[in-house]
Coordinates of C-alpha atoms and ligand atoms in Angstrom, one line a residue:
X1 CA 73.6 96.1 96.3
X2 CA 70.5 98.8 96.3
X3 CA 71.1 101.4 98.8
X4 CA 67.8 101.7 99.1
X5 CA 64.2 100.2 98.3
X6 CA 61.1 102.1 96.6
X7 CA 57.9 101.4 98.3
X8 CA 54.9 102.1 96.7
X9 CA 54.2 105.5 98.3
X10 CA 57.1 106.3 96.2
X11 CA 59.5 106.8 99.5
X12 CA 62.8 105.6 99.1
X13 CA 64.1 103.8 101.9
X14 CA 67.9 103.3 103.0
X15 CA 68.1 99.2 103.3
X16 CA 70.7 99.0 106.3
X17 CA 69.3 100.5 108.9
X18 CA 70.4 101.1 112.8
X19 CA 68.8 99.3 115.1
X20 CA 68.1 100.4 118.2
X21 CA 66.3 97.7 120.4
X22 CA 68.2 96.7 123.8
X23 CA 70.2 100.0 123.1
X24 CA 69.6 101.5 126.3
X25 CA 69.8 105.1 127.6
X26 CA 73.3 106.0 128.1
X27 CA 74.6 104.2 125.1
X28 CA 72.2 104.9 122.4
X29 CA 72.8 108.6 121.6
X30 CA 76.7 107.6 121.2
X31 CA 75.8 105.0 118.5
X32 CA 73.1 106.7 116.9
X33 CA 76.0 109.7 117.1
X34 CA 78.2 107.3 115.7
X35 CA 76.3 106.0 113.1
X36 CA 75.5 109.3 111.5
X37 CA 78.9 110.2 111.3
X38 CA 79.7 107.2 109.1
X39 CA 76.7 107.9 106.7
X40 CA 73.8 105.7 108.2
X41 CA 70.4 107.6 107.5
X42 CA 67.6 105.0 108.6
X43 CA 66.9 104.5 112.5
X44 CA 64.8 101.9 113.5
X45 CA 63.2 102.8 117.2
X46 CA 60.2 102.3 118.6
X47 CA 57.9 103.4 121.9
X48 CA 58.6 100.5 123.9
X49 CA 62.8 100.5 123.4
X50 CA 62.5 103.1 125.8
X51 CA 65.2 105.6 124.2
X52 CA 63.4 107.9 121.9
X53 CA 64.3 110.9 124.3
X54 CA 67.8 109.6 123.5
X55 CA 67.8 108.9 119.9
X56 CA 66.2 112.6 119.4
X57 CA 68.9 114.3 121.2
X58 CA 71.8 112.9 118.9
X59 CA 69.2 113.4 115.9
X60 CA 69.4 117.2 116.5
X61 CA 72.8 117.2 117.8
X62 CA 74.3 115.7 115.1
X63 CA 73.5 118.9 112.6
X64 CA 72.2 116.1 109.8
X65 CA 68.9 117.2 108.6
X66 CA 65.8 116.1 109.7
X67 CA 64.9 115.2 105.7
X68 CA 67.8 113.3 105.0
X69 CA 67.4 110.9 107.9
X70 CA 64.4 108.1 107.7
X71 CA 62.9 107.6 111.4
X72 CA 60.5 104.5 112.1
X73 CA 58.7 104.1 115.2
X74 CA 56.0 101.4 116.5
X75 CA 52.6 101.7 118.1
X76 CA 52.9 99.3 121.3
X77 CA 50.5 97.3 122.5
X78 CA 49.0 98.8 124.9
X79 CA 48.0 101.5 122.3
X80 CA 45.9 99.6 120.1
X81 CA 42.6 101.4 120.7
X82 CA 42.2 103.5 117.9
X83 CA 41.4 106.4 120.0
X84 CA 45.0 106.2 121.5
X85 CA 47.0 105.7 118.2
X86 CA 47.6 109.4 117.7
X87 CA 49.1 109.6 121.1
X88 CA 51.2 107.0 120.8
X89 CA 52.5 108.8 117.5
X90 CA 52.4 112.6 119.3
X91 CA 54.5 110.8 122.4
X92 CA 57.0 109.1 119.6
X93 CA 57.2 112.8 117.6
X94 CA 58.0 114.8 120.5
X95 CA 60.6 112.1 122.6
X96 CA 62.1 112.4 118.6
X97 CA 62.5 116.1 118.5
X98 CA 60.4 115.7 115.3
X99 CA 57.0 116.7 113.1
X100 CA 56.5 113.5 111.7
X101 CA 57.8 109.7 111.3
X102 CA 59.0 108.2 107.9
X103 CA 57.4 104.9 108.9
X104 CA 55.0 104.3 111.8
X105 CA 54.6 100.0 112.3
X106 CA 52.0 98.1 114.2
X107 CA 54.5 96.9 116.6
X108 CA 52.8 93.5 117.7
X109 CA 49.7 92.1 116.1
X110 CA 48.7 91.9 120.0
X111 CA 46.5 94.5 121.6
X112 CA 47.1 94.9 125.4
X113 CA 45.2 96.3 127.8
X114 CA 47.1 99.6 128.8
X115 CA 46.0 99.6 133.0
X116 CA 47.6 96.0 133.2
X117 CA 49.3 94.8 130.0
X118 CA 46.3 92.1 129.7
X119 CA 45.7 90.3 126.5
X120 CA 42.5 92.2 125.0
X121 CA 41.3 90.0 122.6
X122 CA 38.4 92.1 120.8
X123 CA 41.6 94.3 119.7
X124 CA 43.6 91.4 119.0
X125 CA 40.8 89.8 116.9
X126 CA 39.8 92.6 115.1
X127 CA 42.5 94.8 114.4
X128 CA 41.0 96.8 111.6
X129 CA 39.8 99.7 113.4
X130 CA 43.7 100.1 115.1
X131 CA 44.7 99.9 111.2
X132 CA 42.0 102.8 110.6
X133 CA 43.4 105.1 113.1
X134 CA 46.9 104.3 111.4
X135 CA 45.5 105.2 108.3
X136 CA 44.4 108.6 109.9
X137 CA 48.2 109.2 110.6
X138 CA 49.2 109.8 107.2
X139 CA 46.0 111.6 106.1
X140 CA 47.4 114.0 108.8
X141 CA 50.9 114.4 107.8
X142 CA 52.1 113.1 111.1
X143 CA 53.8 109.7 109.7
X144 CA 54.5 109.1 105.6
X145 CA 53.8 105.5 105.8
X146 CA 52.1 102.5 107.7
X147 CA 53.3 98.8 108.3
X148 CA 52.8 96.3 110.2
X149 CA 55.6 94.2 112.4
X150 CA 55.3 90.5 113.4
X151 CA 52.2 89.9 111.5
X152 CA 52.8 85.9 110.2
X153 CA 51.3 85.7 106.0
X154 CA 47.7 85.1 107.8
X155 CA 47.5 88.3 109.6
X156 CA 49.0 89.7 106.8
X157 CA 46.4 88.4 104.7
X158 CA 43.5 89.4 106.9
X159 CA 44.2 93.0 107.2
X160 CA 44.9 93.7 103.1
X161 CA 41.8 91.8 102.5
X162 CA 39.5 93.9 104.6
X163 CA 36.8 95.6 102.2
X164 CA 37.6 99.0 103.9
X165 CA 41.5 99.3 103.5
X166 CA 42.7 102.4 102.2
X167 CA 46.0 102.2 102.3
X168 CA 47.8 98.7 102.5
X169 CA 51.0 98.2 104.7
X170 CA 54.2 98.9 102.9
X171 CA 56.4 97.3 105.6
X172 CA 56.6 94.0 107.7
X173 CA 59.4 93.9 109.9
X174 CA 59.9 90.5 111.3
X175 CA 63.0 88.7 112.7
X176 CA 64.7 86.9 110.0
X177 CA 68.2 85.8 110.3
X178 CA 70.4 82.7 109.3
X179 CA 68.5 80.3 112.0
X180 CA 65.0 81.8 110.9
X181 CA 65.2 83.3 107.3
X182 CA 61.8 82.4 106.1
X183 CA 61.5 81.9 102.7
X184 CA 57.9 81.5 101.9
X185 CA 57.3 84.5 104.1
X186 CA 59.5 86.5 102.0
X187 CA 58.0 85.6 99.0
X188 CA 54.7 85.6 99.9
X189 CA 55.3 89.3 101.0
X190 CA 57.2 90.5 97.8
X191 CA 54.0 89.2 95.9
X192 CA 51.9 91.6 97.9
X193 CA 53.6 94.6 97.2
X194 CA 54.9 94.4 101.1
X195 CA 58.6 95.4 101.9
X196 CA 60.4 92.9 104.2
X197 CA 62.3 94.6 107.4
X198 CA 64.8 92.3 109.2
X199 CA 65.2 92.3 112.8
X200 CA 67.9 90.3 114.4
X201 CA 69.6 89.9 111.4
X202 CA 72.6 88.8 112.8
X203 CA 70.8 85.9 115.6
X204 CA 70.5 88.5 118.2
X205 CA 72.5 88.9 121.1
X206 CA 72.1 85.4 121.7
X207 CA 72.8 83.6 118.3
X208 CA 75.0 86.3 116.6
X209 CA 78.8 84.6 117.8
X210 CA 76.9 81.2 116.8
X211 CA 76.2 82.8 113.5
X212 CA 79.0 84.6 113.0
X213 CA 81.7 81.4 113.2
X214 CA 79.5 79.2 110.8
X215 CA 82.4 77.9 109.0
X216 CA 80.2 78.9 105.4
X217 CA 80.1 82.4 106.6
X218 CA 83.5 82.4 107.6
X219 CA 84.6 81.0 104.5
X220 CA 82.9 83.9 102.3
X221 CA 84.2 86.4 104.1
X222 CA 87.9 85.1 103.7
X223 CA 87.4 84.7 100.3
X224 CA 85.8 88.4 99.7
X225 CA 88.0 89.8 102.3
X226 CA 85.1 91.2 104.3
X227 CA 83.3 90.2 107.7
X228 CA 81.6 87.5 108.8
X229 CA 79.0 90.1 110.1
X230 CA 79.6 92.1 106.4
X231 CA 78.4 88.3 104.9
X232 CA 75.4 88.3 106.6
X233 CA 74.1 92.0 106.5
X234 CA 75.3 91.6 102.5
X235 CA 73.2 88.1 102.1
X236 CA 70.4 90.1 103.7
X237 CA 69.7 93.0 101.6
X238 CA 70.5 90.6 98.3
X239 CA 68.0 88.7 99.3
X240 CA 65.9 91.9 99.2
X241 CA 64.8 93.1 102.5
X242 CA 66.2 96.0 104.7
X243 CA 68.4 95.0 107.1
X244 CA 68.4 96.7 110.8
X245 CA 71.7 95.2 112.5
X246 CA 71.7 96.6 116.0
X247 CA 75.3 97.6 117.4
X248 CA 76.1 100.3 120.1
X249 CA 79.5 99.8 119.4
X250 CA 81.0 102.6 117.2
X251 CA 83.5 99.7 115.1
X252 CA 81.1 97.3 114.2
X253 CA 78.6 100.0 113.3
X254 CA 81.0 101.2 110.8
X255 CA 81.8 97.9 109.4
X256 CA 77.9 96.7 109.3
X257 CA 76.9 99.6 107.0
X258 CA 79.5 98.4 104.2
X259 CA 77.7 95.5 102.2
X260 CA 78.8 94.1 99.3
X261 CA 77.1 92.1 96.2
X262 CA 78.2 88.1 97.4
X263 CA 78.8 86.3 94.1
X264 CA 75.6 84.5 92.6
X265 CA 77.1 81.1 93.8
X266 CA 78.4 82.1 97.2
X267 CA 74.6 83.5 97.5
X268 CA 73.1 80.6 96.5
X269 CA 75.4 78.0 99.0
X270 CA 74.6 80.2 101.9
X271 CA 70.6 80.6 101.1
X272 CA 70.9 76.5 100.4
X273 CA 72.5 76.2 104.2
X274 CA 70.2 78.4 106.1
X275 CA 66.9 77.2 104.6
X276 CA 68.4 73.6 104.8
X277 CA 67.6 73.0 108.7
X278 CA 65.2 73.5 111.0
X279 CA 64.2 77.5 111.6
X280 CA 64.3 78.6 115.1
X281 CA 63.0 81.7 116.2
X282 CA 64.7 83.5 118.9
X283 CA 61.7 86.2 119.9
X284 CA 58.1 84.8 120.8
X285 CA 56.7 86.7 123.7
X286 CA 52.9 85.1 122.8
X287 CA 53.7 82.9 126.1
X288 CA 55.1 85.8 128.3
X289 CA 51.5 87.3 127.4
X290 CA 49.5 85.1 128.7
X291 CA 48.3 84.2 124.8
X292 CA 46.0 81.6 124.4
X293 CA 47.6 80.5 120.6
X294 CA 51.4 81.2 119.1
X295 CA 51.3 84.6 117.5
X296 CA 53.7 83.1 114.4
X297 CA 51.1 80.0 113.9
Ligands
A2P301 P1 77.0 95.3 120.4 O1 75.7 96.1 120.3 O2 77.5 95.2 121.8 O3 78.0 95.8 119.4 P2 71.2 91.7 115.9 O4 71.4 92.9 115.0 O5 71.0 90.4 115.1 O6 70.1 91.9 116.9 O7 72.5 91.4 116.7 C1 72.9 92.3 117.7 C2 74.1 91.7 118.5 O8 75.2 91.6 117.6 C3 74.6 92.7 119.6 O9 74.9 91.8 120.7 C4 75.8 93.4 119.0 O10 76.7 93.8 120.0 C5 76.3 92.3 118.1 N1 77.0 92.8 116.8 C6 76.5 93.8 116.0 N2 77.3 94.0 115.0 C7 78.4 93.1 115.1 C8 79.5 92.9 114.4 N3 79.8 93.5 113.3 N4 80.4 91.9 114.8 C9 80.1 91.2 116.0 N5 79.0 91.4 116.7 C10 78.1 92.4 116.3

């Protein structure tokens, strides 16, 4: 299986990455510690985890260079007016111990008012000039690339069709995972040139011992003789997306980076049995915000 994916800017991106959400001070900078040791060199972090001061510190503890390790962060909500965007990226670059950001996402397609954390629906509706600022990012060196996170194909569709775009998003990170794995998203993306990120790859805190004893995934990893959670990272990046399993544990994140090729028909019998019931999503915070719509509509 590819180490790592090509985008179109020519960056070459490592496809299992750490993941970092729900990490929280105190245990982060072990596993991010731990996962360098063991040869990970993609972190996936963003503003709001709240752990970037963290995640730095083991970054230049670690003695792995800055170069050789790919660094995303998000622009939260709450930082959606374009006149805020660079902040959001200085903040990111300095809790990071860094000059710039491998890949800088559009965390939510949600602006929020940043005094209360209020929907702000001209933002929301119009989200072009936040993509503007973005653009400005990499025109100044301070990020290499620009997605876009939790944008559903008609978001997506709206922003790469505005007459003024100047550079497209490379990324869409989005939460796909045996109970959600989207297959008209994915393909819909890989037509448009747009890299797919998984998030919650293994069902999230709350699905991943659900997902984990599905008797098909059990099954493949006896007969491969790997993981259950080696299955579903493998299925994953075969099906062509990075894959950000989160684990602050220093075993698993070992065993998550290993990933093997699954056999064509063993690939095939999985795909078959999660695209073969219902998807359920396990993140949609459109409520929590007071939304007036579903943001994945
Ligand atoms: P922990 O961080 O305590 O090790 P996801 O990546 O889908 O969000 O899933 C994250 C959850 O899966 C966390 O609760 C994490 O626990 C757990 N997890 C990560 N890797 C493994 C693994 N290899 N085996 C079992 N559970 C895992």
């Amino acid at each position: 299986l590819p180490s790592h994916f090509t985008l179109p800017s020519g960056s070459r991106i490592p496809s299992v990455a750490l993941g970092v959400w729900k990490a929280s001070r105190g245990e982060v900078g072990q596993a991010v510690q731990a996962a360098l040791d063991v040869g990970y060199r993609h972190i996936d972090d963003a503003r709001v985890y709240n752990n970037e001061e963290e995640v730095g510190a083991a970054l230049l503890g670690s003695g792995v260079k800055r170069e050789d390790v790919w660094l995303t962060s998000k622009l939260p909500g709450t930082y959606h007016d374009p006149q805020d965007v660079e902040k959001s990226v200085d903040e990111s670059l300095a809790a990071l111990n860094t000059t710039y950001l491998d890949l800088f996402l559009i965390h939510f397609p949600v602006a929020l008012f940043p005094e209360n954390g209020t929907y702000n629906e001209a933002l929301t509706e119009n989200m072009f000039p936040t993509w503007q600022a973005m653009e400005q990012m990499v025109v100044k060196g301070k990020v290499r690339n620009i997605g876009i996170s939790n944008f559903n194909i008609w978001r997506t569709q709206k922003l790469l069709s505005h007459p003024n775009i100047t550079i497209a998003p490379v990324i869409n990170q989005v939460e796909l995972n045996f109970f959600n794995p989207q297959p008209g998203f994915l393909a819909w993306m890989k037509e448009h040139n747009i890299l797919v990120e998984a998030y919650s790859p293994l069902g999230g805190e709350g699905q991943v011992g659900k997902t984990l004893g599905l008797p098909i995934v059990q099954d493949i990893a006896t007969h491969l003789d790997i993981t259950p959670a080696q299955v579903i990272i493998s299925w994953h990046v075969q099906r062509g997306t990075v894959v950000l399993p989160k684990s602050v544990t220093p075993s698993r994140i070992e065993e998550n980076l290993k990933i093997t090729r699954l056999p064509d028909a063993l690939f095939e019998k999985l795909e078959a049995a999660a695209v073969g019931h219902k998807p359920e999503r396990t993140l949609n915070p459109s409520q929590r915000w007071g939304l007036p719509y579903d943001i994945f509509d």
